[in-house]
Coordinates of C-alpha atoms in Angstrom, one line a residue:
Chain A
M1145 CA 133.9 157.1 181.3
A1146 CA 133.1 153.5 182.4
E1147 CA 135.1 150.5 181.2
R1148 CA 135.0 146.7 181.4
T1149 CA 137.1 143.8 180.2
V1150 CA 135.1 140.7 179.3
R1151 CA 135.8 137.1 178.0
I1152 CA 133.3 136.0 175.3
A1153 CA 131.1 133.0 176.2
S1154 CA 129.2 132.2 173.0
A1155 CA 130.5 129.0 171.3
H1156 CA 130.7 130.8 167.9
G1157 CA 132.1 134.0 169.2
L1158 CA 130.5 137.4 168.5
H1159 CA 129.1 136.5 165.1
A1160 CA 125.6 136.3 163.6
R1161 CA 122.9 136.1 166.2
P1162 CA 125.0 137.0 169.4
A1163 CA 126.3 140.0 167.5
S1164 CA 122.7 141.1 166.6
L1165 CA 121.6 140.7 170.2
F1166 CA 124.6 142.7 171.4
T1167 CA 124.3 145.6 169.0
Q1168 CA 120.5 145.8 169.5
A1169 CA 121.1 146.1 173.3
V1170 CA 123.7 148.9 172.6
A1171 CA 121.3 150.8 170.3
R1172 CA 118.6 150.6 173.0
A1173 CA 121.1 152.1 175.6
G1174 CA 121.1 155.4 173.6
M1175 CA 124.7 156.4 174.4
P1176 CA 128.0 155.9 172.6
V1177 CA 129.6 152.6 173.5
E1178 CA 132.8 151.3 172.0
I1179 CA 134.0 147.7 171.8
G1180 CA 137.6 146.8 171.2
K1181 CA 139.7 143.8 170.6
G1182 CA 143.5 144.1 170.5
E1183 CA 144.4 147.5 169.0
K1184 CA 141.1 148.0 167.2
A1185 CA 137.9 149.6 168.6
V1186 CA 134.6 150.2 166.9
N1187 CA 131.2 151.7 167.6
A1188 CA 129.4 148.9 169.5
A1189 CA 126.1 149.8 167.9
S1190 CA 127.4 148.8 164.4
I1191 CA 126.8 145.1 163.6
L1192 CA 129.2 145.4 160.7
G1193 CA 131.9 146.9 162.9
V1194 CA 131.4 144.3 165.6
I1195 CA 131.6 141.5 163.1
S1196 CA 134.7 143.0 161.6
L1197 CA 136.6 142.5 164.8
G1198 CA 136.4 138.8 164.3
I1199 CA 135.7 138.0 167.9
D1200 CA 135.9 134.3 168.8
K1201 CA 134.9 132.4 171.9
D1202 CA 137.2 133.1 174.9
D1203 CA 138.6 136.3 173.3
E1204 CA 139.0 139.2 175.6
V1205 CA 137.2 142.4 174.6
R1206 CA 137.1 145.9 176.1
L1207 CA 133.9 147.9 176.5
S1208 CA 133.7 151.6 177.3
A1209 CA 130.7 153.9 177.5
D1210 CA 130.3 157.6 178.3
G1211 CA 127.1 159.0 179.8
E1212 CA 124.7 159.0 182.6
N1213 CA 124.0 155.5 183.7
A1214 CA 127.0 154.2 181.8
E1215 CA 127.9 151.7 184.6
A1216 CA 124.5 150.1 184.5
V1217 CA 124.6 149.9 180.7
L1218 CA 127.9 148.2 180.7
D1219 CA 126.8 145.7 183.4
E1220 CA 123.9 144.7 181.1
L1221 CA 126.2 144.3 178.1
V1222 CA 128.7 142.3 180.1
G1223 CA 125.9 140.0 181.1
L1224 CA 125.1 139.5 177.4
L1225 CA 128.7 138.7 176.5
T1226 CA 129.2 136.2 179.3
T1227 CA 126.1 134.2 178.3
D1228 CA 126.5 131.4 175.7
H1229 CA 123.8 132.3 173.2
D1230 CA 124.7 129.4 171.0
A1231 CA 124.0 126.9 173.7
Chain B
M1005 CA 100.8 136.9 121.4
D1006 CA 102.4 133.5 121.9
Y1007 CA 105.8 132.6 123.1
Q1008 CA 107.2 129.1 122.4
G1009 CA 109.6 127.3 124.8
S1010 CA 110.2 123.9 126.3
G1011 CA 107.4 122.8 128.6
I1012 CA 108.2 120.9 131.8
G1013 CA 105.5 118.3 132.5
T1014 CA 102.0 118.5 131.2
G1015 CA 100.2 121.1 133.4
V1016 CA 98.4 124.3 132.5
A1017 CA 98.2 127.5 134.5
L1018 CA 96.3 130.8 134.1
G1019 CA 97.1 134.0 136.0
P1020 CA 98.7 137.4 136.2
V1021 CA 102.4 137.9 135.5
L1022 CA 105.0 139.1 138.0
R1023 CA 108.4 139.7 136.5
M1024 CA 111.6 139.0 138.2
P1025 CA 113.5 142.3 138.2
E1026 CA 116.8 142.3 136.4
P1027 CA 119.9 142.7 138.6
L1028 CA 120.9 146.4 138.8
P1029 CA 124.0 147.6 136.9
E1030 CA 126.8 148.9 139.1
P1031 CA 126.2 152.6 139.8
R1032 CA 128.5 154.7 137.6
N1033 CA 131.5 156.3 139.2
E1034 CA 130.8 159.9 138.1
P1035 CA 131.2 163.1 140.0
R1036 CA 128.4 164.3 142.2
T1037 CA 126.5 167.3 140.9
A1038 CA 123.9 167.6 143.7
D1039 CA 124.5 169.3 147.0
A1040 CA 126.4 167.0 149.5
D1041 CA 123.8 167.4 152.3
E1042 CA 120.9 166.6 149.9
E1043 CA 122.7 163.4 148.8
K1044 CA 123.5 162.5 152.4
A1045 CA 119.8 162.9 153.2
R1046 CA 118.7 160.8 150.2
A1047 CA 121.2 158.0 151.3
A1048 CA 120.0 158.1 154.9
T1049 CA 116.4 157.9 153.9
A1050 CA 117.0 155.0 151.5
L1051 CA 118.9 153.1 154.1
S1052 CA 116.4 153.6 156.9
E1053 CA 113.4 152.8 154.6
T1054 CA 115.1 149.7 153.4
S1055 CA 115.8 148.6 157.0
E1056 CA 112.1 149.1 157.9
H1057 CA 111.0 147.2 154.8
I1058 CA 113.2 144.3 155.6
T1059 CA 112.1 144.3 159.2
A1060 CA 108.5 144.1 158.1
R1061 CA 109.2 141.2 155.8
G1062 CA 110.9 139.4 158.7
L1063 CA 107.9 139.8 160.9
E1064 CA 105.7 138.4 158.1
A1065 CA 108.1 135.5 157.4
G1066 CA 108.7 134.4 160.9
G1067 CA 110.9 131.4 161.9
A1068 CA 114.5 131.1 160.6
A1069 CA 113.9 133.6 157.8
K1070 CA 113.0 136.2 160.4
E1071 CA 116.5 136.1 162.0
V1072 CA 118.3 136.4 158.7
L1073 CA 116.1 139.3 157.7
E1074 CA 116.5 141.0 161.1
A1075 CA 120.3 140.8 160.7
Q1076 CA 119.9 142.3 157.2
A1077 CA 117.7 145.1 158.5
M1078 CA 120.4 145.9 161.1
M1079 CA 123.1 146.0 158.3
A1080 CA 121.0 148.6 156.4
A1081 CA 120.7 150.7 159.6
D1082 CA 124.3 150.3 160.6
P1083 CA 125.8 153.6 162.0
S1084 CA 129.4 152.8 160.7
L1085 CA 128.0 152.1 157.3
L1086 CA 126.2 155.4 157.3
E1087 CA 129.4 157.2 158.3
D1088 CA 131.3 155.5 155.5
V1089 CA 128.6 156.5 153.0
N1090 CA 128.6 160.1 154.2
A1091 CA 132.4 160.3 153.9
R1092 CA 132.2 159.0 150.4
I1093 CA 129.5 161.6 149.4
E1094 CA 131.7 164.4 150.9
G1095 CA 134.6 163.0 148.8
G1096 CA 132.5 163.7 145.7
S1097 CA 130.5 160.5 145.1
T1098 CA 126.8 160.3 144.2
A1099 CA 124.6 158.6 146.9
E1100 CA 124.2 155.5 144.7
R1101 CA 127.9 155.1 144.2
A1102 CA 128.7 155.8 147.9
V1103 CA 126.2 153.2 149.0
F1104 CA 127.6 150.7 146.5
E1105 CA 131.2 151.2 147.6
A1106 CA 130.5 151.3 151.3
F1107 CA 128.7 148.0 151.1
A1108 CA 131.4 146.5 148.9
G1109 CA 134.0 147.5 151.5
F1110 CA 132.2 145.6 154.3
R1111 CA 131.5 142.7 151.9
D1112 CA 135.2 142.3 151.3
M1113 CA 135.8 142.4 155.0
L1114 CA 133.2 139.6 155.6
V1115 CA 134.8 137.5 152.8
G1116 CA 138.2 138.1 154.4
L1117 CA 136.9 136.7 157.7
G1118 CA 136.1 133.4 155.9
G1119 CA 133.8 130.6 157.1
Y1120 CA 130.3 131.5 158.2
M1121 CA 130.8 135.2 157.9
A1122 CA 131.9 134.9 154.3
E1123 CA 128.6 133.1 153.5
R1124 CA 126.8 136.2 154.8
A1125 CA 128.4 138.3 152.1
T1126 CA 125.5 137.6 149.8
D1127 CA 123.1 138.9 152.5
L1128 CA 125.0 142.2 152.4
D1129 CA 124.9 142.2 148.6
D1130 CA 121.2 141.8 148.7
V1131 CA 120.8 144.7 151.1
S1132 CA 123.1 146.9 149.0
Q1133 CA 121.0 146.2 145.8
R1134 CA 117.8 147.0 147.7
V1135 CA 119.1 150.4 148.9
I1136 CA 120.4 151.3 145.5
A1137 CA 117.1 150.3 143.8
R1138 CA 115.3 152.5 146.3
L1139 CA 117.7 155.4 145.5
C1140 CA 117.1 154.9 141.7
G1141 CA 113.4 154.5 142.1
V1142 CA 113.3 151.0 140.5
P1143 CA 111.9 147.7 141.8
A1144 CA 114.3 145.8 144.1
P1145 CA 116.0 142.9 142.4
G1146 CA 115.3 139.4 143.7
V1147 CA 112.2 137.3 143.9
P1148 CA 109.0 139.3 143.7
E1149 CA 106.5 139.0 146.6
S1150 CA 102.8 139.0 146.2
P1151 CA 99.9 138.1 148.5
T1152 CA 98.1 136.5 145.6
P1153 CA 99.2 133.7 143.2
F1154 CA 101.2 134.7 140.1
V1155 CA 103.0 133.4 137.1
L1156 CA 106.7 134.3 137.5
V1157 CA 108.5 135.5 134.4
A1158 CA 112.3 135.6 134.7
R1159 CA 115.4 135.4 132.5
D1160 CA 116.4 132.3 134.5
L1161 CA 116.3 131.4 138.2
A1162 CA 119.3 130.6 140.4
P1163 CA 119.1 128.3 143.4
A1164 CA 119.4 131.3 145.7
D1165 CA 116.2 132.8 144.1
T1166 CA 114.1 129.7 144.2
A1167 CA 115.1 129.1 147.9
L1168 CA 113.3 132.4 148.7
L1169 CA 110.4 131.8 146.4
D1170 CA 107.0 131.1 148.1
L1171 CA 106.1 128.2 145.9
D1172 CA 102.5 128.2 147.2
K1173 CA 102.0 131.5 145.4
V1174 CA 103.6 130.4 142.1
L1175 CA 101.1 129.3 139.5
A1176 CA 103.8 128.7 136.8
L1177 CA 107.4 129.6 135.9
V1178 CA 108.3 131.1 132.6
T1179 CA 111.9 131.7 131.7
S1180 CA 113.4 133.3 128.5
D1181 CA 116.8 131.6 128.9
G1182 CA 117.8 128.2 130.1
G1183 CA 116.7 124.9 128.8
P1184 CA 115.0 121.7 130.0
T1185 CA 118.0 121.0 132.2
S1186 CA 118.3 124.4 133.9
H1187 CA 117.8 124.8 137.6
T1188 CA 114.4 126.2 136.9
A1189 CA 113.4 123.1 135.0
I1190 CA 114.7 120.7 137.6
L1191 CA 112.8 122.6 140.4
A1192 CA 109.6 122.6 138.3
R1193 CA 109.9 118.9 137.7
E1194 CA 110.7 118.1 141.3
K1195 CA 107.9 120.2 142.7
S1196 CA 105.5 119.5 139.8
I1197 CA 105.2 123.3 139.0
V1198 CA 103.9 124.2 135.6
A1199 CA 106.8 125.6 133.6
V1200 CA 107.9 126.7 130.2
V1201 CA 111.6 127.4 129.9
G1202 CA 113.7 128.9 127.2
A1203 CA 110.7 130.9 125.8
S1204 CA 112.8 133.6 124.1
G1205 CA 111.1 137.0 124.1
A1206 CA 109.1 136.2 127.2
L1207 CA 110.8 139.0 129.1
Q1208 CA 108.7 141.4 126.9
I1209 CA 105.6 140.2 128.7
E1210 CA 104.3 143.1 130.8
E1211 CA 103.9 143.0 134.5
G1212 CA 100.3 142.2 135.4
A1213 CA 99.4 140.8 132.0
T1214 CA 97.2 137.6 132.1
V1215 CA 98.8 134.6 130.5
V1216 CA 98.0 130.9 129.9
V1217 CA 101.0 128.7 130.4
D1218 CA 100.6 125.3 128.6
A1219 CA 103.5 123.0 129.6
A1220 CA 102.4 120.2 127.3
A1221 CA 102.6 122.4 124.3
G1222 CA 105.5 124.6 125.6
L1223 CA 103.4 127.6 124.9
V1224 CA 102.8 130.9 126.8
T1225 CA 99.8 132.9 125.5
V1226 CA 99.5 136.5 126.6
D1227 CA 96.0 138.0 126.9
P1228 CA 94.1 134.8 126.0
D1229 CA 90.7 135.1 124.4
D1230 CA 87.7 133.7 126.1
A1231 CA 87.9 130.3 124.4
R1232 CA 91.6 129.8 125.3
R1233 CA 90.8 130.9 128.9
D1234 CA 87.9 128.4 129.2
E1235 CA 90.1 125.7 127.8
A1236 CA 92.8 126.5 130.3
E1237 CA 90.4 126.6 133.2
R1238 CA 89.0 123.2 132.2
A1239 CA 92.5 121.7 132.0
I1240 CA 93.4 123.2 135.4
A1241 CA 90.2 121.8 137.0
E1242 CA 90.9 118.4 135.4
R1243 CA 94.4 118.4 136.9
R1244 CA 93.1 119.3 140.3
T1245 CA 90.5 116.6 140.1
R1246 CA 93.3 114.1 139.3
A1247 CA 95.4 115.3 142.2
E1248 CA 92.4 115.0 144.5
A1249 CA 91.1 111.8 143.1
P1250 CA 91.4 108.8 145.4
V1251 CA 94.8 107.4 144.6
T1252 CA 94.9 104.1 142.9
P1253 CA 97.9 101.9 142.3
G1254 CA 99.9 102.9 139.2
A1255 CA 98.7 100.9 136.1
L1256 CA 98.5 101.2 132.3
A1257 CA 95.2 101.4 130.5
D1258 CA 95.2 97.6 130.0
G1259 CA 95.7 97.0 133.7
T1260 CA 99.4 96.2 133.6
P1261 CA 100.6 97.3 137.0
V1262 CA 103.4 99.9 137.2
P1263 CA 104.1 100.5 140.9
L1264 CA 104.6 104.3 141.6
L1265 CA 107.1 104.9 144.3
A1266 CA 108.6 107.9 146.1
N1267 CA 112.1 109.3 146.2
L1268 CA 112.9 110.4 149.8
G1269 CA 115.9 112.0 151.4
S1270 CA 114.8 111.7 155.1
A1271 CA 112.0 110.3 157.2
A1272 CA 110.3 113.7 157.2
G1273 CA 108.7 113.3 153.7
A1274 CA 107.2 109.9 154.3
A1275 CA 103.7 110.9 155.4
D1276 CA 103.3 113.3 152.5
A1277 CA 104.4 110.6 150.0
V1278 CA 101.9 108.1 151.4
A1279 CA 99.1 110.8 151.2
K1280 CA 100.0 111.3 147.5
G1281 CA 99.7 107.6 146.8
A1282 CA 103.2 106.4 146.8
E1283 CA 103.1 102.6 146.8
G1284 CA 106.4 102.5 148.6
V1285 CA 109.9 104.1 148.3
G1286 CA 112.0 103.5 145.2
L1287 CA 114.9 105.5 146.4
F1288 CA 115.7 106.3 150.0
R1289 CA 118.8 108.4 150.1
T1290 CA 120.8 107.9 153.2
E1291 CA 123.3 110.8 152.8
F1292 CA 121.4 113.0 155.2
L1293 CA 122.6 110.8 158.1
F1294 CA 126.2 111.4 157.2
L1295 CA 126.4 114.9 155.9
D1296 CA 128.0 117.3 158.4
A1297 CA 129.3 114.3 160.3
A1298 CA 133.0 114.1 161.1
E1299 CA 132.6 110.3 161.2
A1300 CA 130.0 107.8 160.3
P1301 CA 127.1 107.5 162.8
S1302 CA 126.8 104.4 164.9
V1303 CA 124.8 101.3 164.0
E1304 CA 122.3 102.1 166.7
A1305 CA 121.8 105.7 165.5
Q1306 CA 121.3 104.5 161.9
R1307 CA 118.9 101.8 162.9
E1308 CA 116.8 104.3 164.7
Q1309 CA 116.6 106.6 161.6
Y1310 CA 115.8 103.8 159.2
S1311 CA 113.1 102.4 161.5
Q1312 CA 111.3 105.8 161.4
V1313 CA 111.0 105.6 157.6
L1314 CA 110.2 101.9 157.5
A1315 CA 107.4 102.4 160.1
A1316 CA 105.7 105.0 157.9
F1317 CA 105.4 102.6 155.0
G1318 CA 103.8 99.6 156.8
G1319 CA 104.2 96.5 154.7
R1320 CA 105.2 98.3 151.5
K1321 CA 108.5 98.2 149.6
V1322 CA 111.3 100.5 150.7
V1323 CA 114.5 100.5 148.6
V1324 CA 117.4 102.0 150.5
R1325 CA 120.4 103.2 148.7
A1326 CA 123.7 102.7 150.4
L1327 CA 125.7 105.8 151.2
D1328 CA 126.4 107.6 147.9
A1329 CA 129.3 110.0 148.6
G1330 CA 131.4 111.9 146.2
A1331 CA 131.2 114.3 143.3
D1332 CA 128.4 116.7 144.3
K1333 CA 128.3 115.5 147.9
P1334 CA 131.8 114.6 149.3
L1335 CA 132.1 113.1 152.7
K1336 CA 135.5 113.7 154.4
F1337 CA 135.7 110.4 156.3
L1338 CA 135.1 108.5 153.1
N1339 CA 137.3 110.4 150.6
D1340 CA 139.3 113.5 151.4
Q1341 CA 141.6 113.2 148.3
H1342 CA 141.4 116.1 145.8
E1343 CA 140.3 114.6 142.5
E1344 CA 140.5 116.3 139.1
N1345 CA 137.3 114.6 137.9
P1346 CA 135.3 113.7 141.0
A1347 CA 132.4 112.4 138.9
L1348 CA 134.8 109.8 137.6
G1349 CA 136.6 109.2 140.8
L1350 CA 136.3 107.3 144.1
R1351 CA 132.6 107.6 144.7
G1352 CA 129.5 105.5 145.3
L1353 CA 130.2 101.8 145.9
R1354 CA 133.9 102.4 145.1
S1355 CA 134.5 104.6 148.1
L1356 CA 132.3 102.3 150.4
R1357 CA 134.5 99.4 149.3
A1358 CA 137.6 101.3 150.3
S1359 CA 136.1 101.8 153.8
E1360 CA 134.2 98.5 154.0
Q1361 CA 133.4 98.9 157.8
I1362 CA 131.2 101.9 157.0
L1363 CA 129.3 99.8 154.5
R1364 CA 129.0 96.8 156.8
D1365 CA 127.7 99.0 159.6
Q1366 CA 125.1 100.6 157.3
L1367 CA 123.9 97.2 156.0
T1368 CA 123.8 95.8 159.6
A1369 CA 121.8 98.8 160.9
L1370 CA 119.4 98.4 157.9
A1371 CA 119.0 94.6 158.4
E1372 CA 118.2 95.2 162.1
A1373 CA 115.7 97.9 161.2
A1374 CA 114.1 95.6 158.6
A1375 CA 113.8 92.8 161.1
A1376 CA 111.9 95.1 163.5
N1377 CA 109.5 96.5 160.9
E1378 CA 107.0 95.1 158.4
A1379 CA 108.3 96.9 155.3
D1380 CA 109.7 94.9 152.4
V1381 CA 113.3 96.3 152.7
Q1382 CA 115.6 96.2 149.7
V1383 CA 119.0 97.7 149.4
M1384 CA 121.0 98.9 146.4
A1385 CA 124.5 100.0 145.7
P1386 CA 125.2 103.3 143.9
M1387 CA 127.7 103.8 141.0
V1388 CA 128.3 100.2 140.0
A1389 CA 130.4 99.7 137.0
T1390 CA 131.2 96.0 136.8
V1391 CA 129.6 92.6 137.3
E1392 CA 132.1 91.8 140.0
E1393 CA 131.1 94.9 142.0
A1394 CA 127.4 93.9 141.7
A1395 CA 128.2 90.4 143.0
Y1396 CA 130.4 91.8 145.8
F1397 CA 127.6 94.1 147.1
A1398 CA 124.8 91.5 146.8
D1399 CA 126.8 88.9 148.6
L1400 CA 127.7 91.2 151.4
A1401 CA 124.1 92.4 151.8
H1402 CA 122.8 88.8 151.8
E1403 CA 125.5 87.8 154.3
L1404 CA 124.5 90.6 156.7
G1405 CA 120.8 89.6 156.6
L1406 CA 119.2 91.6 153.8
A1407 CA 117.3 89.3 151.5
T1408 CA 117.0 91.6 148.5
A1409 CA 120.0 93.4 147.1
G1410 CA 120.3 95.2 143.8
V1411 CA 122.4 97.8 142.0
M1412 CA 121.9 101.2 140.5
I1413 CA 122.5 101.4 136.8
E1414 CA 124.2 104.8 136.2
I1415 CA 127.3 103.8 134.3
P1416 CA 126.9 102.8 130.6
A1417 CA 129.2 99.8 131.2
A1418 CA 126.8 98.3 133.7
A1419 CA 123.8 99.0 131.3
L1420 CA 125.6 97.3 128.4
L1421 CA 126.3 94.2 130.5
A1422 CA 122.9 94.4 132.3
E1423 CA 122.1 90.8 131.8
R1424 CA 125.3 89.6 133.5
V1425 CA 124.9 92.2 136.2
L1426 CA 121.3 91.2 136.9
A1427 CA 122.4 87.5 137.0
V1428 CA 124.4 88.1 140.2
C1429 CA 121.9 90.4 142.1
D1430 CA 118.2 90.7 142.7
F1431 CA 117.1 93.9 140.8
A1432 CA 118.3 97.0 139.0
S1433 CA 117.3 100.6 139.4
I1434 CA 118.3 103.1 136.8
G1435 CA 119.5 106.5 137.9
T1436 CA 118.8 108.5 134.8
N1437 CA 120.6 111.6 135.9
D1438 CA 124.0 110.0 136.2
L1439 CA 123.3 107.6 133.4
T1440 CA 122.8 110.7 131.1
Q1441 CA 125.9 112.5 132.5
Y1442 CA 128.1 109.4 131.8
T1443 CA 126.5 108.6 128.4
M1444 CA 126.9 112.1 127.1
A1445 CA 130.2 112.8 128.8
A1446 CA 128.8 116.0 130.2
D1447 CA 129.2 117.0 133.8
R1448 CA 125.7 117.5 135.2
M1449 CA 127.0 120.2 137.6
L1450 CA 128.4 122.3 134.8
G1451 CA 126.1 124.9 133.3
T1452 CA 128.1 125.2 130.1
V1453 CA 127.3 121.7 129.1
S1454 CA 123.8 121.4 130.5
S1455 CA 122.2 121.2 127.0
Y1456 CA 123.6 117.6 126.9
Q1457 CA 121.8 116.6 130.1
S1458 CA 118.5 115.3 128.7
P1459 CA 117.3 111.8 129.6
W1460 CA 115.2 111.9 126.4
H1461 CA 118.4 111.4 124.4
P1462 CA 118.0 108.2 122.3
A1463 CA 121.5 107.0 123.3
V1464 CA 120.4 107.1 127.0
L1465 CA 117.1 105.4 126.1
R1466 CA 118.9 102.7 124.3
L1467 CA 120.9 101.9 127.4
V1468 CA 117.6 101.8 129.4
A1469 CA 116.2 99.4 126.7
E1470 CA 119.2 97.1 127.3
V1471 CA 118.5 97.0 131.0
G1472 CA 114.7 96.6 130.5
A1473 CA 115.3 93.7 128.1
A1474 CA 117.7 92.0 130.4
G1475 CA 115.3 92.3 133.3
A1476 CA 112.5 90.8 131.2
R1477 CA 114.7 87.8 130.2
L1478 CA 115.8 87.1 133.7
G1479 CA 112.5 87.9 135.4
K1480 CA 114.1 90.5 137.6
P1481 CA 112.6 94.0 138.4
V1482 CA 114.0 97.1 136.7
G1483 CA 113.1 100.4 138.4
I1484 CA 113.7 104.0 137.4
C1485 CA 114.6 106.4 140.2
G1486 CA 116.0 109.3 138.3
E1487 CA 114.3 112.6 137.5
A1488 CA 113.2 111.1 134.2
A1489 CA 110.4 109.1 135.9
A1490 CA 108.7 112.3 137.0
D1491 CA 108.2 113.5 133.4
P1492 CA 104.8 111.9 132.5
L1493 CA 105.6 111.4 128.7
L1494 CA 109.0 110.0 129.4
A1495 CA 107.6 107.8 132.1
V1496 CA 105.4 106.1 129.4
V1497 CA 108.5 105.6 127.2
L1498 CA 110.5 104.2 130.1
V1499 CA 107.7 101.6 130.8
G1500 CA 107.7 100.8 127.1
L1501 CA 111.4 100.1 127.3
G1502 CA 110.9 97.6 130.1
A1503 CA 110.8 99.6 133.4
T1504 CA 108.7 97.7 135.9
S1505 CA 108.3 100.5 138.5
L1506 CA 108.9 104.2 138.6
S1507 CA 110.1 106.3 141.6
M1508 CA 109.9 110.1 141.7
S1509 CA 109.4 113.1 144.0
P1510 CA 105.9 112.7 145.5
A1511 CA 104.7 115.9 143.9
A1512 CA 105.0 114.2 140.4
L1513 CA 102.9 111.1 141.3
A1514 CA 99.5 112.4 140.2
D1515 CA 100.4 113.5 136.7
V1516 CA 102.5 110.4 136.0
R1517 CA 99.7 108.1 137.3
A1518 CA 97.1 109.9 135.0
Q1519 CA 99.4 109.6 132.0
L1520 CA 100.1 105.9 132.5
A1521 CA 96.4 105.2 132.8
A1522 CA 95.9 106.6 129.3
V1523 CA 98.1 104.2 127.4
S1524 CA 98.3 100.4 127.0
L1525 CA 101.5 98.4 127.2
D1526 CA 101.5 98.0 123.4
E1527 CA 101.1 101.7 122.9
A1528 CA 103.9 102.4 125.4
R1529 CA 106.1 100.1 123.5
N1530 CA 105.3 101.8 120.2
L1531 CA 106.0 105.2 121.7
S1532 CA 109.4 103.9 123.0
S1533 CA 110.2 102.8 119.5
V1534 CA 109.3 106.3 118.2
A1535 CA 111.7 107.8 120.8
L1536 CA 114.5 105.3 120.1
A1537 CA 114.3 106.1 116.4
A1538 CA 114.9 109.9 116.9
A1539 CA 118.2 111.6 116.3
S1540 CA 118.2 113.9 119.3
A1541 CA 116.6 114.4 122.7
E1542 CA 114.4 117.2 121.3
E1543 CA 113.2 115.1 118.3
A1544 CA 112.4 112.2 120.6
H1545 CA 110.4 114.4 122.9
A1546 CA 108.5 116.0 120.0
A1547 CA 107.9 112.8 118.2
V1548 CA 106.4 111.1 121.3
R1549 CA 104.2 114.1 122.0
A1550 CA 103.0 114.2 118.5
A1551 CA 102.3 110.4 118.5
L1552 CA 100.3 110.6 121.7
T1553 CA 98.1 113.5 120.7
R1554 CA 97.4 112.1 117.3

């Protein structure tokens, strides 16, 4: 099990377009990934789940993945979350 | 078979019908009888097919629509949603009901988040309806799509529908409900689309049937015979010739000039307006500069924007309306008070006066832009009620370097005292939409009283006549810049009542130009007397149409 903690960079948080980009990347990874904020965690491939976390700019989120290559997958996702897509 | 309704404009269209599917009823909450795995498979297939369909539409649409559609496609393919649907099916729901409830759950979650996400709730509703339609084997609700042009038949169209409508493919609009003031009618007038609204029974017209839509007669003919078809084709060809004819300045049959101007809301439409023969701008709305702004833009920023518009019109006339905030378009920095009746509140010139620096900055920016360009720049104040307000505005505009300053006549009080109002300023421009709202005491944003909102009403026309007569006595111009000017028949009546120029959305220019060229000033005056003598808006419209075709 690989894990990361990340601070969100996008000006409007993880809504709309940044959320689409993120969940698309998770779906491409082909392994279960969870994203959590506070006490709640959801399937990171679910755009509705990700949006329901109400993640804003500068919020801290946890990522976890299980599977071969999980470290590399999380590195890519962290890269996405620390880029400001609304810039 | 013929269906009678109210025609918008004077155009004719001929083509196949596409019907706007009715919204789906909520799937009934009844116990599932099919096997759970079968239902789950049905739901999964409908969800993935819907996702693929929406993705394909997105690729076709491109641009901003593509992003919205991509997000919708992902919602349909969402793994959490599928889990939720499956759990509901196992709990005893049908696939239809499970999909309905699962989407509704996520919808409530989005609404709960508020702001931008709440606005996306309608996207989710749209996806939900599409999936359920697929499960039920019925056409998806919403605006139909077709690679070839069609006549759209609907109960009525909401703004959300028309926003998605590919207007290049729409030959005509036919609605069974709604009247001449419905959203459909307003859209048709603005874009100059042939339309017949309120044609009851029109929903019985079958998909694919060929119809002739004759807006002048308000008639929809299904399966027209050869003679009717030829006649329609001739009328369509004539209208196209008119639209493509070299544009001439607006004038009546006897040569009386009636300058035809454009209503514009930003610099973007200027080139199109010039191409369609606009002889200038009769209403340049400046709100776009201010909407979404936390505070008023600087003099420099405004000057830059105004210059872009002025440059496009060379030496022609451009009438700029000072910021018109309030009622339908509130601006926080001007008025953030809650009002019970915003249409009767602190809006238009009233709110500018309460924040005079914003008005001074706007007039200063405009004067500077005018000095740097050739256009004949004129400025006017919105929502003027009193002679004193008219004098205040004209004096301030003159002081800040604008030579020509007028007022909009939208309030009956200003129309009734038009001669005294015009005595203290340089021109009047009648905003027929607000003038109708205030004359009939019917909120133009309120659907339940929309039947009152017709500028054909003789009471409204009498107020126009007051202003026209005052302008003639004082030798001052009286323009029309409301929607009424875009209706070719009404345009003739307004000229008969004393309007000296007409301003409209550029799409309407060709039809209005052709109609004006067919009547003399004497005839226009006679027609306006016919309209004034009527007892209702409908009677006035019918009487003028009858008199013209006689």
